Coordinates of C-alpha atoms in Angstrom, one line a residue:
M11 CA 5.7 22.6 -23.9
T12 CA 5.8 20.0 -21.2
D13 CA 5.8 21.1 -17.6
T14 CA 8.8 19.9 -15.7
F15 CA 10.0 20.2 -12.1
E16 CA 13.3 19.8 -10.3
H17 CA 13.4 16.6 -8.2
A18 CA 16.0 16.7 -5.5
P19 CA 15.2 14.1 -2.8
Q20 CA 17.2 14.1 0.4
V21 CA 19.4 11.0 0.1
W22 CA 19.9 9.1 3.3
T23 CA 23.3 8.4 4.7
A24 CA 24.4 5.2 6.4
G25 CA 24.3 6.9 9.8
R26 CA 20.7 8.0 9.3
L27 CA 19.7 4.5 8.2
R28 CA 21.5 3.0 11.2
S29 CA 19.7 5.3 13.6
V30 CA 16.3 4.4 12.2
L31 CA 17.0 0.6 12.3
A32 CA 18.6 0.7 15.8
G33 CA 15.5 -0.3 17.7
L34 CA 14.4 -3.1 15.4
A35 CA 14.8 -6.8 16.1
D36 CA 17.5 -8.5 14.0
D37 CA 14.9 -10.6 12.1
T38 CA 12.7 -7.7 11.1
P39 CA 12.1 -7.8 7.3
I40 CA 12.9 -4.6 5.4
H41 CA 10.3 -3.5 2.9
V42 CA 11.0 -0.8 0.3
G43 CA 8.3 1.4 -1.1
V44 CA 9.2 2.9 -4.6
A45 CA 7.2 5.9 -5.6
D46 CA 5.1 5.6 -8.7
A47 CA 6.1 9.1 -9.7
P48 CA 9.1 11.2 -8.6
G49 CA 8.5 12.8 -5.3
N50 CA 5.0 11.4 -4.9
L51 CA 4.7 8.4 -2.5
E52 CA 1.2 9.5 -1.5
S53 CA -0.3 8.7 -4.9
G54 CA 1.0 5.1 -4.8
Y55 CA 4.1 3.0 -4.6
G56 CA 5.4 -0.4 -5.5
E57 CA 6.2 -2.6 -2.5
F58 CA 9.5 -4.5 -2.6
V59 CA 11.7 -6.3 -0.1
L60 CA 15.4 -5.7 0.5
V61 CA 17.4 -8.7 -0.8
D62 CA 21.0 -7.5 -1.0
A63 CA 23.4 -4.6 -0.2
E64 CA 26.8 -4.0 -1.5
P65 CA 29.2 -1.3 -2.8
V66 CA 28.8 -0.7 -6.5
E67 CA 31.5 1.0 -8.6
L68 CA 30.1 3.5 -11.1
N69 CA 32.0 5.4 -13.8
L70 CA 30.1 8.7 -14.2
G71 CA 32.6 10.2 -16.6
N72 CA 34.8 11.9 -14.0
G73 CA 36.4 8.7 -12.7
P74 CA 35.1 5.8 -10.8
E75 CA 32.9 6.4 -7.8
V76 CA 31.7 3.8 -5.3
Q77 CA 28.2 3.9 -4.0
F78 CA 26.7 1.6 -1.4
T79 CA 23.5 0.2 -3.1
L80 CA 20.5 -1.5 -1.6
F81 CA 18.9 -4.0 -3.9
A82 CA 15.2 -4.8 -3.8
D83 CA 13.0 -7.5 -5.4
A84 CA 9.3 -8.2 -5.5
K85 CA 7.9 -9.5 -2.2
A86 CA 7.2 -13.2 -1.8
G87 CA 4.1 -14.3 -3.6
V88 CA 2.7 -16.1 -6.7
Y89 CA 3.3 -14.3 -10.0
Y90 CA 2.6 -14.9 -13.6
L91 CA 5.6 -15.7 -15.7
D92 CA 6.9 -12.8 -17.8
V93 CA 7.8 -14.6 -21.1
D94 CA 8.7 -11.5 -23.1

């Protein structure tokens, strides 16, 4: 049997994000580190940059729900073309 664990990260609110960003200059780039494994940023993470933010409507089976979503993309650089 495969070992499993319950992963329940504390999801930030808009207020918490605003408070963290309050002291930053307006032109400060926002980088996003995405964990390589659930709950484990220490073993490694992918580095992305924030490129957009908007409300997204989801239908999760119990009616539509709007979530504000931050979108990230690979940071600026030179990459090999993915031709798959």
